[in-house]
Amino acid sequence: MAITEEARRNHEELFPGRVSTLQVTDPELFDYFNNFAFDEVLRHGSLDTRTRLMVQLASMIASQALSEYRVTLGAALTVGVTPIEIKEIVYQAVPYVGMAKVLDFIHATNEILTENGVELPLPGQSTTTAEDRAEKGLAVQKAIIGAEVIEKMYASAPADEMHFQRYLSANCFGDHVTRTGITVPMRELLTFSMLVSLGGCEPQVKGHVSANMNVGNDRAILLDVVTQLLPYIGYPRTLNALRVINEV
């Protein structure tokens, strides 16, 4: 099987002049994977290239795919994803994937940005303070998830678990989601991509399918995202994501 001209063109757009080691050592796999990921899959849906790469980067962090992340990050810079957008993808991963798993991606991101002439640290994007993070976080949480849902979560939480609800509002939403640099709808797509890619998070995926709908990301967009993640996360997690989308 030879690589198609469309796959070759799309691959070259993202990785100009790059020769993959797989092309030398595993040419059959290289050809049919690239025909699938860079031709067949790209024929479906309407995600622009920047959005596609952003959700794939988020997915790769959740999947702990550091090598593929490094390569894709270079492609993202090539097509115009900004350093601030890239940093916000990594920061958004912290509350969902955990700092222990994200730390290596922060260092890799800093290394690649520096190699590309980006001066660090980047301008800050935080909009909250220690004093108002809980209040602002709760407000944006209610706006995204729904006030009735959040109030019910607080009302039904046992006393010895209430701190988790407060952490969600102040830390997950107050520290992270209130940041600038990328939009709330994009943050929800990134979160959806991470949860789908982590696996075993179907209840949380279900909540963030609804949240995506609330911020304007409809079923078609979510299906487009899952389609573009498929080559990198495999069929089981893809089919689980489809089941949850259909349930919602």
PDB file of N, CA, C and O in Angstrom, residues 66-144:
ATOM      1  N   LEU A  66       3.933  11.376  25.274  1.00  0.00           N
ATOM      2  CA  LEU A  66       4.853  12.504  25.258  1.00  0.00           C
ATOM      3  C   LEU A  66       5.574  12.651  23.930  1.00  0.00           C
ATOM      4  O   LEU A  66       5.730  13.772  23.425  1.00  0.00           O
ATOM      5  N   SER A  67       6.020  11.550  23.341  1.00  0.00           N
ATOM      6  CA  SER A  67       6.746  11.641  22.072  1.00  0.00           C
ATOM      7  C   SER A  67       5.864  12.210  20.968  1.00  0.00           C
ATOM      8  O   SER A  67       6.277  13.092  20.212  1.00  0.00           O
ATOM      9  N   GLU A  68       4.636  11.708  20.873  1.00  0.00           N
ATOM     10  CA  GLU A  68       3.714  12.202  19.847  1.00  0.00           C
ATOM     11  C   GLU A  68       3.311  13.648  20.137  1.00  0.00           C
ATOM     12  O   GLU A  68       3.124  14.446  19.214  1.00  0.00           O
ATOM     13  N   TYR A  69       3.209  13.983  21.426  1.00  0.00           N
ATOM     14  CA  TYR A  69       2.893  15.354  21.808  1.00  0.00           C
ATOM     15  C   TYR A  69       3.969  16.311  21.309  1.00  0.00           C
ATOM     16  O   TYR A  69       3.660  17.378  20.762  1.00  0.00           O
ATOM     17  N   ARG A  70       5.217  15.950  21.490  1.00  0.00           N
ATOM     18  CA  ARG A  70       6.315  16.838  21.082  1.00  0.00           C
ATOM     19  C   ARG A  70       6.262  17.093  19.571  1.00  0.00           C
ATOM     20  O   ARG A  70       6.432  18.224  19.109  1.00  0.00           O
ATOM     21  N   VAL A  71       6.014  16.046  18.808  1.00  0.00           N
ATOM     22  CA  VAL A  71       5.949  16.190  17.350  1.00  0.00           C
ATOM     23  C   VAL A  71       4.744  17.040  16.955  1.00  0.00           C
ATOM     24  O   VAL A  71       4.846  17.945  16.116  1.00  0.00           O
ATOM     25  N   THR A  72       3.596  16.773  17.577  1.00  0.00           N
ATOM     26  CA  THR A  72       2.367  17.495  17.241  1.00  0.00           C
ATOM     27  C   THR A  72       2.444  18.951  17.677  1.00  0.00           C
ATOM     28  O   THR A  72       1.877  19.829  17.017  1.00  0.00           O
ATOM     29  N   LEU A  73       3.146  19.217  18.776  1.00  0.00           N
ATOM     30  CA  LEU A  73       3.318  20.604  19.218  1.00  0.00           C
ATOM     31  C   LEU A  73       4.062  21.422  18.165  1.00  0.00           C
ATOM     32  O   LEU A  73       3.704  22.569  17.882  1.00  0.00           O
ATOM     33  N   GLY A  74       5.089  20.815  17.563  1.00  0.00           N
ATOM     34  CA  GLY A  74       5.782  21.503  16.475  1.00  0.00           C
ATOM     35  C   GLY A  74       4.857  21.804  15.315  1.00  0.00           C
ATOM     36  O   GLY A  74       4.897  22.898  14.734  1.00  0.00           O
ATOM     37  N   ALA A  75       3.977  20.844  14.992  1.00  0.00           N
ATOM     38  CA  ALA A  75       3.012  21.059  13.914  1.00  0.00           C
ATOM     39  C   ALA A  75       2.033  22.165  14.274  1.00  0.00           C
ATOM     40  O   ALA A  75       1.656  22.985  13.430  1.00  0.00           O
ATOM     41  N   ALA A  76       1.608  22.202  15.535  1.00  0.00           N
ATOM     42  CA  ALA A  76       0.669  23.233  15.976  1.00  0.00           C
ATOM     43  C   ALA A  76       1.269  24.624  15.807  1.00  0.00           C
ATOM     44  O   ALA A  76       0.598  25.559  15.342  1.00  0.00           O
ATOM     45  N   LEU A  77       2.526  24.779  16.164  1.00  0.00           N
ATOM     46  CA  LEU A  77       3.197  26.066  15.971  1.00  0.00           C
ATOM     47  C   LEU A  77       3.288  26.402  14.488  1.00  0.00           C
ATOM     48  O   LEU A  77       3.126  27.563  14.090  1.00  0.00           O
ATOM     49  N   THR A  78       3.514  25.395  13.660  1.00  0.00           N
ATOM     50  CA  THR A  78       3.631  25.602  12.214  1.00  0.00           C
ATOM     51  C   THR A  78       2.360  26.179  11.624  1.00  0.00           C
ATOM     52  O   THR A  78       2.399  27.035  10.732  1.00  0.00           O
ATOM     53  N   VAL A  79       1.194  25.715  12.123  1.00  0.00           N
ATOM     54  CA  VAL A  79      -0.085  26.165  11.545  1.00  0.00           C
ATOM     55  C   VAL A  79      -0.695  27.343  12.303  1.00  0.00           C
ATOM     56  O   VAL A  79      -1.829  27.735  12.032  1.00  0.00           O
ATOM     57  N   GLY A  80       0.028  27.901  13.265  1.00  0.00           N
ATOM     58  CA  GLY A  80      -0.432  29.139  13.872  1.00  0.00           C
ATOM     59  C   GLY A  80      -1.102  29.054  15.217  1.00  0.00           C
ATOM     60  O   GLY A  80      -1.678  30.053  15.679  1.00  0.00           O
ATOM     61  N   VAL A  81      -1.067  27.903  15.881  1.00  0.00           N
ATOM     62  CA  VAL A  81      -1.517  27.859  17.270  1.00  0.00           C
ATOM     63  C   VAL A  81      -0.509  28.664  18.082  1.00  0.00           C
ATOM     64  O   VAL A  81       0.698  28.446  17.973  1.00  0.00           O
ATOM     65  N   THR A  82      -0.982  29.603  18.876  1.00  0.00           N
ATOM     66  CA  THR A  82      -0.077  30.527  19.546  1.00  0.00           C
ATOM     67  C   THR A  82       0.545  29.898  20.789  1.00  0.00           C
ATOM     68  O   THR A  82      -0.020  28.963  21.379  1.00  0.00           O
ATOM     69  N   PRO A  83       1.700  30.414  21.221  1.00  0.00           N
ATOM     70  CA  PRO A  83       2.297  29.917  22.466  1.00  0.00           C
ATOM     71  C   PRO A  83       1.354  30.021  23.657  1.00  0.00           C
ATOM     72  O   PRO A  83       1.313  29.100  24.494  1.00  0.00           O
ATOM     73  N   ILE A  84       0.591  31.101  23.759  1.00  0.00           N
ATOM     74  CA  ILE A  84      -0.355  31.226  24.877  1.00  0.00           C
ATOM     75  C   ILE A  84      -1.426  30.145  24.790  1.00  0.00           C
ATOM     76  O   ILE A  84      -1.780  29.515  25.805  1.00  0.00           O
ATOM     77  N   GLU A  85      -1.950  29.877  23.604  1.00  0.00           N
ATOM     78  CA  GLU A  85      -2.952  28.811  23.456  1.00  0.00           C
ATOM     79  C   GLU A  85      -2.361  27.465  23.859  1.00  0.00           C
ATOM     80  O   GLU A  85      -3.021  26.657  24.528  1.00  0.00           O
ATOM     81  N   ILE A  86      -1.130  27.212  23.469  1.00  0.00           N
ATOM     82  CA  ILE A  86      -0.483  25.946  23.807  1.00  0.00           C
ATOM     83  C   ILE A  86      -0.315  25.817  25.320  1.00  0.00           C
ATOM     84  O   ILE A  86      -0.614  24.767  25.911  1.00  0.00           O
ATOM     85  N   LYS A  87       0.158  26.902  25.955  1.00  0.00           N
ATOM     86  CA  LYS A  87       0.311  26.861  27.406  1.00  0.00           C
ATOM     87  C   LYS A  87      -1.030  26.637  28.101  1.00  0.00           C
ATOM     88  O   LYS A  87      -1.106  25.906  29.105  1.00  0.00           O
ATOM     89  N   GLU A  88      -2.096  27.253  27.586  1.00  0.00           N
ATOM     90  CA  GLU A  88      -3.407  27.089  28.211  1.00  0.00           C
ATOM     91  C   GLU A  88      -3.929  25.663  28.063  1.00  0.00           C
ATOM     92  O   GLU A  88      -4.653  25.166  28.936  1.00  0.00           O
ATOM     93  N   ILE A  89      -3.588  24.993  26.976  1.00  0.00           N
ATOM     94  CA  ILE A  89      -3.951  23.575  26.836  1.00  0.00           C
ATOM     95  C   ILE A  89      -3.313  22.768  27.959  1.00  0.00           C
ATOM     96  O   ILE A  89      -3.961  21.946  28.619  1.00  0.00           O
ATOM     97  N   VAL A  90      -2.022  23.011  28.196  1.00  0.00           N
ATOM     98  CA  VAL A  90      -1.300  22.266  29.233  1.00  0.00           C
ATOM     99  C   VAL A  90      -1.846  22.605  30.617  1.00  0.00           C
ATOM    100  O   VAL A  90      -2.069  21.709  31.445  1.00  0.00           O
ATOM    101  N   TYR A  91      -2.083  23.895  30.884  1.00  0.00           N
ATOM    102  CA  TYR A  91      -2.619  24.281  32.179  1.00  0.00           C
ATOM    103  C   TYR A  91      -4.012  23.692  32.407  1.00  0.00           C
ATOM    104  O   TYR A  91      -4.362  23.289  33.519  1.00  0.00           O
ATOM    105  N   GLN A  92      -4.825  23.657  31.351  1.00  0.00           N
ATOM    106  CA  GLN A  92      -6.175  23.104  31.461  1.00  0.00           C
ATOM    107  C   GLN A  92      -6.139  21.624  31.830  1.00  0.00           C
ATOM    108  O   GLN A  92      -7.075  21.098  32.440  1.00  0.00           O
ATOM    109  N   ALA A  93      -5.047  20.960  31.477  1.00  0.00           N
ATOM    110  CA  ALA A  93      -4.930  19.528  31.769  1.00  0.00           C
ATOM    111  C   ALA A  93      -4.698  19.255  33.246  1.00  0.00           C
ATOM    112  O   ALA A  93      -5.009  18.160  33.730  1.00  0.00           O
ATOM    113  N   VAL A  94      -4.144  20.215  33.969  1.00  0.00           N
ATOM    114  CA  VAL A  94      -3.744  19.951  35.356  1.00  0.00           C
ATOM    115  C   VAL A  94      -4.907  19.461  36.222  1.00  0.00           C
ATOM    116  O   VAL A  94      -4.781  18.435  36.905  1.00  0.00           O
ATOM    117  N   PRO A  95      -6.074  20.139  36.251  1.00  0.00           N
ATOM    118  CA  PRO A  95      -7.142  19.654  37.129  1.00  0.00           C
ATOM    119  C   PRO A  95      -7.809  18.372  36.646  1.00  0.00           C
ATOM    120  O   PRO A  95      -8.485  17.692  37.438  1.00  0.00           O
ATOM    121  N   TYR A  96      -7.656  18.031  35.392  1.00  0.00           N
ATOM    122  CA  TYR A  96      -8.335  16.848  34.862  1.00  0.00           C
ATOM    123  C   TYR A  96      -7.416  15.631  34.766  1.00  0.00           C
ATOM    124  O   TYR A  96      -7.870  14.499  34.948  1.00  0.00           O
ATOM    125  N   VAL A  97      -6.154  15.847  34.489  1.00  0.00           N
ATOM    126  CA  VAL A  97      -5.202  14.748  34.335  1.00  0.00           C
ATOM    127  C   VAL A  97      -4.332  14.608  35.582  1.00  0.00           C
ATOM    128  O   VAL A  97      -3.896  13.510  35.919  1.00  0.00           O
ATOM    129  N   GLY A  98      -4.092  15.709  36.287  1.00  0.00           N
ATOM    130  CA  GLY A  98      -3.261  15.690  37.490  1.00  0.00           C
ATOM    131  C   GLY A  98      -1.850  16.184  37.216  1.00  0.00           C
ATOM    132  O   GLY A  98      -1.262  15.858  36.176  1.00  0.00           O
ATOM    133  N   MET A  99      -1.305  16.960  38.132  1.00  0.00           N
ATOM    134  CA  MET A  99       0.016  17.538  37.926  1.00  0.00           C
ATOM    135  C   MET A  99       1.095  16.472  37.747  1.00  0.00           C
ATOM    136  O   MET A  99       2.041  16.665  36.980  1.00  0.00           O
ATOM    137  N   ALA A 100       0.969  15.343  38.439  1.00  0.00           N
ATOM    138  CA  ALA A 100       1.987  14.301  38.317  1.00  0.00           C
ATOM    139  C   ALA A 100       2.153  13.833  36.875  1.00  0.00           C
ATOM    140  O   ALA A 100       3.263  13.519  36.430  1.00  0.00           O
ATOM    141  N   LYS A 101       1.041  13.802  36.132  1.00  0.00           N
ATOM    142  CA  LYS A 101       1.096  13.356  34.744  1.00  0.00           C
ATOM    143  C   LYS A 101       1.348  14.498  33.766  1.00  0.00           C
ATOM    144  O   LYS A 101       1.759  14.258  32.628  1.00  0.00           O
ATOM    145  N   VAL A 102       1.100  15.726  34.190  1.00  0.00           N
ATOM    146  CA  VAL A 102       1.228  16.864  33.281  1.00  0.00           C
ATOM    147  C   VAL A 102       2.618  17.485  33.336  1.00  0.00           C
ATOM    148  O   VAL A 102       3.069  18.122  32.380  1.00  0.00           O
ATOM    149  N   LEU A 103       3.344  17.278  34.436  1.00  0.00           N
ATOM    150  CA  LEU A 103       4.607  17.987  34.648  1.00  0.00           C
ATOM    151  C   LEU A 103       5.592  17.795  33.501  1.00  0.00           C
ATOM    152  O   LEU A 103       6.212  18.761  33.030  1.00  0.00           O
ATOM    153  N   ASP A 104       5.751  16.574  33.025  1.00  0.00           N
ATOM    154  CA  ASP A 104       6.690  16.334  31.920  1.00  0.00           C
ATOM    155  C   ASP A 104       6.267  17.069  30.650  1.00  0.00           C
ATOM    156  O   ASP A 104       7.115  17.489  29.855  1.00  0.00           O
ATOM    157  N   PHE A 105       4.968  17.242  30.465  1.00  0.00           N
ATOM    158  CA  PHE A 105       4.467  17.962  29.288  1.00  0.00           C
ATOM    159  C   PHE A 105       4.719  19.466  29.418  1.00  0.00           C
ATOM    160  O   PHE A 105       4.959  20.137  28.417  1.00  0.00           O
ATOM    161  N   ILE A 106       4.669  19.985  30.642  1.00  0.00           N
ATOM    162  CA  ILE A 106       5.012  21.394  30.855  1.00  0.00           C
ATOM    163  C   ILE A 106       6.468  21.623  30.481  1.00  0.00           C
ATOM    164  O   ILE A 106       6.809  22.570  29.761  1.00  0.00           O
ATOM    165  N   HIS A 107       7.358  20.744  30.963  1.00  0.00           N
ATOM    166  CA  HIS A 107       8.780  20.909  30.652  1.00  0.00           C
ATOM    167  C   HIS A 107       9.042  20.762  29.153  1.00  0.00           C
ATOM    168  O   HIS A 107       9.829  21.523  28.572  1.00  0.00           O
ATOM    169  N   ALA A 108       8.381  19.788  28.513  1.00  0.00           N
ATOM    170  CA  ALA A 108       8.567  19.596  27.065  1.00  0.00           C
ATOM    171  C   ALA A 108       8.059  20.811  26.303  1.00  0.00           C
ATOM    172  O   ALA A 108       8.696  21.261  25.333  1.00  0.00           O
ATOM    173  N   THR A 109       6.933  21.359  26.733  1.00  0.00           N
ATOM    174  CA  THR A 109       6.379  22.552  26.083  1.00  0.00           C
ATOM    175  C   THR A 109       7.343  23.728  26.201  1.00  0.00           C
ATOM    176  O   THR A 109       7.616  24.429  25.219  1.00  0.00           O
ATOM    177  N   ASN A 110       7.867  23.937  27.403  1.00  0.00           N
ATOM    178  CA  ASN A 110       8.811  25.033  27.608  1.00  0.00           C
ATOM    179  C   ASN A 110      10.055  24.868  26.737  1.00  0.00           C
ATOM    180  O   ASN A 110      10.564  25.832  26.160  1.00  0.00           O
ATOM    181  N   GLU A 111      10.525  23.643  26.636  1.00  0.00           N
ATOM    182  CA  GLU A 111      11.709  23.361  25.829  1.00  0.00           C
ATOM    183  C   GLU A 111      11.459  23.683  24.357  1.00  0.00           C
ATOM    184  O   GLU A 111      12.272  24.351  23.701  1.00  0.00           O
ATOM    185  N   ILE A 112      10.330  23.238  23.835  1.00  0.00           N
ATOM    186  CA  ILE A 112      10.032  23.434  22.411  1.00  0.00           C
ATOM    187  C   ILE A 112       9.753  24.904  22.120  1.00  0.00           C
ATOM    188  O   ILE A 112      10.195  25.441  21.097  1.00  0.00           O
ATOM    189  N   LEU A 113       9.031  25.579  23.007  1.00  0.00           N
ATOM    190  CA  LEU A 113       8.779  27.005  22.801  1.00  0.00           C
ATOM    191  C   LEU A 113      10.081  27.786  22.808  1.00  0.00           C
ATOM    192  O   LEU A 113      10.300  28.676  21.964  1.00  0.00           O
ATOM    193  N   THR A 114      10.971  27.466  23.731  1.00  0.00           N
ATOM    194  CA  THR A 114      12.256  28.163  23.801  1.00  0.00           C
ATOM    195  C   THR A 114      13.071  27.921  22.540  1.00  0.00           C
ATOM    196  O   THR A 114      13.699  28.848  21.996  1.00  0.00           O
ATOM    197  N   GLU A 115      13.066  26.683  22.050  1.00  0.00           N
ATOM    198  CA  GLU A 115      13.777  26.368  20.806  1.00  0.00           C
ATOM    199  C   GLU A 115      13.234  27.161  19.630  1.00  0.00           C
ATOM    200  O   GLU A 115      13.963  27.426  18.668  1.00  0.00           O
ATOM    201  N   ASN A 116      11.956  27.539  19.707  1.00  0.00           N
ATOM    202  CA  ASN A 116      11.321  28.310  18.631  1.00  0.00           C
ATOM    203  C   ASN A 116      11.370  29.818  18.886  1.00  0.00           C
ATOM    204  O   ASN A 116      10.649  30.586  18.246  1.00  0.00           O
ATOM    205  N   GLY A 117      12.217  30.236  19.822  1.00  0.00           N
ATOM    206  CA  GLY A 117      12.442  31.655  20.038  1.00  0.00           C
ATOM    207  C   GLY A 117      11.410  32.355  20.896  1.00  0.00           C
ATOM    208  O   GLY A 117      11.348  33.591  20.905  1.00  0.00           O
ATOM    209  N   VAL A 118      10.590  31.592  21.614  1.00  0.00           N
ATOM    210  CA  VAL A 118       9.567  32.191  22.470  1.00  0.00           C
ATOM    211  C   VAL A 118      10.178  32.482  23.836  1.00  0.00           C
ATOM    212  O   VAL A 118      10.761  31.596  24.470  1.00  0.00           O
ATOM    213  N   GLU A 119      10.040  33.707  24.300  1.00  0.00           N
ATOM    214  CA  GLU A 119      10.579  34.092  25.602  1.00  0.00           C
ATOM    215  C   GLU A 119       9.594  33.744  26.709  1.00  0.00           C
ATOM    216  O   GLU A 119       8.416  34.077  26.642  1.00  0.00           O
ATOM    217  N   LEU A 120      10.101  33.060  27.715  1.00  0.00           N
ATOM    218  CA  LEU A 120       9.275  32.648  28.857  1.00  0.00           C
ATOM    219  C   LEU A 120       9.682  33.431  30.099  1.00  0.00           C
ATOM    220  O   LEU A 120      10.834  33.814  30.233  1.00  0.00           O
ATOM    221  N   PRO A 121       8.754  33.674  31.034  1.00  0.00           N
ATOM    222  CA  PRO A 121       7.346  33.248  31.018  1.00  0.00           C
ATOM    223  C   PRO A 121       6.511  34.100  30.076  1.00  0.00           C
ATOM    224  O   PRO A 121       6.867  35.239  29.771  1.00  0.00           O
ATOM    225  N   LEU A 122       5.407  33.524  29.639  1.00  0.00           N
ATOM    226  CA  LEU A 122       4.460  34.245  28.795  1.00  0.00           C
ATOM    227  C   LEU A 122       3.618  35.194  29.662  1.00  0.00           C
ATOM    228  O   LEU A 122       3.573  35.042  30.885  1.00  0.00           O
ATOM    229  N   PRO A 123       2.951  36.154  29.051  1.00  0.00           N
ATOM    230  CA  PRO A 123       2.059  37.033  29.824  1.00  0.00           C
ATOM    231  C   PRO A 123       1.014  36.221  30.593  1.00  0.00           C
ATOM    232  O   PRO A 123       0.462  35.255  30.079  1.00  0.00           O
ATOM    233  N   GLY A 124       0.753  36.610  31.826  1.00  0.00           N
ATOM    234  CA  GLY A 124      -0.203  35.886  32.658  1.00  0.00           C
ATOM    235  C   GLY A 124      -1.618  35.973  32.119  1.00  0.00           C
ATOM    236  O   GLY A 124      -2.003  36.980  31.524  1.00  0.00           O
ATOM    237  N   GLN A 125      -2.400  34.930  32.345  1.00  0.00           N
ATOM    238  CA  GLN A 125      -3.781  34.865  31.861  1.00  0.00           C
ATOM    239  C   GLN A 125      -4.803  34.713  32.989  1.00  0.00           C
ATOM    240  O   GLN A 125      -5.996  34.580  32.738  1.00  0.00           O
ATOM    241  N   SER A 126      -4.336  34.746  34.222  1.00  0.00           N
ATOM    242  CA  SER A 126      -5.237  34.570  35.349  1.00  0.00           C
ATOM    243  C   SER A 126      -6.129  35.794  35.530  1.00  0.00           C
ATOM    244  O   SER A 126      -5.686  36.937  35.344  1.00  0.00           O
ATOM    245  N   THR A 127      -7.389  35.558  35.892  1.00  0.00           N
ATOM    246  CA  THR A 127      -8.341  36.657  36.118  1.00  0.00           C
ATOM    247  C   THR A 127      -8.882  36.651  37.540  1.00  0.00           C
ATOM    248  O   THR A 127      -9.782  37.433  37.858  1.00  0.00           O
ATOM    249  N   THR A 128      -8.371  35.777  38.403  1.00  0.00           N
ATOM    250  CA  THR A 128      -8.884  35.683  39.766  1.00  0.00           C
ATOM    251  C   THR A 128      -7.763  35.927  40.770  1.00  0.00           C
ATOM    252  O   THR A 128      -6.589  35.860  40.439  1.00  0.00           O
ATOM    253  N   THR A 129      -8.178  36.178  41.998  1.00  0.00           N
ATOM    254  CA  THR A 129      -7.251  36.343  43.113  1.00  0.00           C
ATOM    255  C   THR A 129      -7.583  35.300  44.173  1.00  0.00           C
ATOM    256  O   THR A 129      -8.613  34.612  44.093  1.00  0.00           O
ATOM    257  N   ALA A 130      -6.733  35.233  45.195  1.00  0.00           N
ATOM    258  CA  ALA A 130      -6.998  34.306  46.291  1.00  0.00           C
ATOM    259  C   ALA A 130      -8.325  34.628  46.970  1.00  0.00           C
ATOM    260  O   ALA A 130      -9.008  33.732  47.485  1.00  0.00           O
ATOM    261  N   GLU A 131      -8.693  35.906  46.932  1.00  0.00           N
ATOM    262  CA  GLU A 131      -9.910  36.334  47.610  1.00  0.00           C
ATOM    263  C   GLU A 131     -11.185  36.040  46.813  1.00  0.00           C
ATOM    264  O   GLU A 131     -12.241  35.779  47.408  1.00  0.00           O
ATOM    265  N   ASP A 132     -11.115  36.083  45.477  1.00  0.00           N
ATOM    266  CA  ASP A 132     -12.356  35.952  44.700  1.00  0.00           C
ATOM    267  C   ASP A 132     -12.428  34.693  43.835  1.00  0.00           C
ATOM    268  O   ASP A 132     -13.388  34.493  43.105  1.00  0.00           O
ATOM    269  N   ARG A 133     -11.415  33.835  43.903  1.00  0.00           N
ATOM    270  CA  ARG A 133     -11.384  32.645  43.034  1.00  0.00           C
ATOM    271  C   ARG A 133     -12.582  31.726  43.261  1.00  0.00           C
ATOM    272  O   ARG A 133     -13.140  31.159  42.316  1.00  0.00           O
ATOM    273  N   ALA A 134     -13.009  31.576  44.521  1.00  0.00           N
ATOM    274  CA  ALA A 134     -14.148  30.692  44.809  1.00  0.00           C
ATOM    275  C   ALA A 134     -15.446  31.272  44.250  1.00  0.00           C
ATOM    276  O   ALA A 134     -16.243  30.557  43.625  1.00  0.00           O
ATOM    277  N   GLU A 135     -15.629  32.562  44.449  1.00  0.00           N
ATOM    278  CA  GLU A 135     -16.848  33.215  43.966  1.00  0.00           C
ATOM    279  C   GLU A 135     -16.912  33.205  42.446  1.00  0.00           C
ATOM    280  O   GLU A 135     -17.948  32.845  41.850  1.00  0.00           O
ATOM    281  N   LYS A 136     -15.821  33.598  41.796  1.00  0.00           N
ATOM    282  CA  LYS A 136     -15.809  33.637  40.332  1.00  0.00           C
ATOM    283  C   LYS A 136     -15.851  32.231  39.748  1.00  0.00           C
ATOM    284  O   LYS A 136     -16.483  32.000  38.703  1.00  0.00           O
ATOM    285  N   GLY A 137     -15.194  31.308  40.406  1.00  0.00           N
ATOM    286  CA  GLY A 137     -15.213  29.932  39.925  1.00  0.00           C
ATOM    287  C   GLY A 137     -16.601  29.341  39.978  1.00  0.00           C
ATOM    288  O   GLY A 137     -17.051  28.677  39.034  1.00  0.00           O
ATOM    289  N   LEU A 138     -17.306  29.565  41.087  1.00  0.00           N
ATOM    290  CA  LEU A 138     -18.674  29.055  41.221  1.00  0.00           C
ATOM    291  C   LEU A 138     -19.584  29.667  40.166  1.00  0.00           C
ATOM    292  O   LEU A 138     -20.430  28.979  39.578  1.00  0.00           O
ATOM    293  N   ALA A 139     -19.382  30.957  39.891  1.00  0.00           N
ATOM    294  CA  ALA A 139     -20.221  31.626  38.892  1.00  0.00           C
ATOM    295  C   ALA A 139     -20.023  31.027  37.506  1.00  0.00           C
ATOM    296  O   ALA A 139     -21.001  30.755  36.784  1.00  0.00           O
ATOM    297  N   VAL A 140     -18.768  30.799  37.106  1.00  0.00           N
ATOM    298  CA  VAL A 140     -18.525  30.248  35.771  1.00  0.00           C
ATOM    299  C   VAL A 140     -18.916  28.772  35.725  1.00  0.00           C
ATOM    300  O   VAL A 140     -19.388  28.266  34.704  1.00  0.00           O
ATOM    301  N   GLN A 141     -18.764  28.073  36.849  1.00  0.00           N
ATOM    302  CA  GLN A 141     -19.203  26.680  36.930  1.00  0.00           C
ATOM    303  C   GLN A 141     -20.704  26.578  36.691  1.00  0.00           C
ATOM    304  O   GLN A 141     -21.171  25.721  35.924  1.00  0.00           O
ATOM    305  N   LYS A 142     -21.464  27.461  37.323  1.00  0.00           N
ATOM    306  CA  LYS A 142     -22.915  27.459  37.133  1.00  0.00           C
ATOM    307  C   LYS A 142     -23.286  27.843  35.705  1.00  0.00           C
ATOM    308  O   LYS A 142     -24.235  27.286  35.129  1.00  0.00           O
ATOM    309  N   ALA A 143     -22.529  28.779  35.114  1.00  0.00           N
ATOM    310  CA  ALA A 143     -22.825  29.213  33.750  1.00  0.00           C
ATOM    311  C   ALA A 143     -22.595  28.098  32.744  1.00  0.00           C
ATOM    312  O   ALA A 143     -23.320  27.979  31.751  1.00  0.00           O
ATOM    313  N   ILE A 144     -21.581  27.272  32.995  1.00  0.00           N
ATOM    314  CA  ILE A 144     -21.228  26.206  32.051  1.00  0.00           C
ATOM    315  C   ILE A 144     -22.046  24.938  32.298  1.00  0.00           C
ATOM    316  O   ILE A 144     -22.603  24.342  31.369  1.00  0.00           O
TER     317      ILE A 144
END
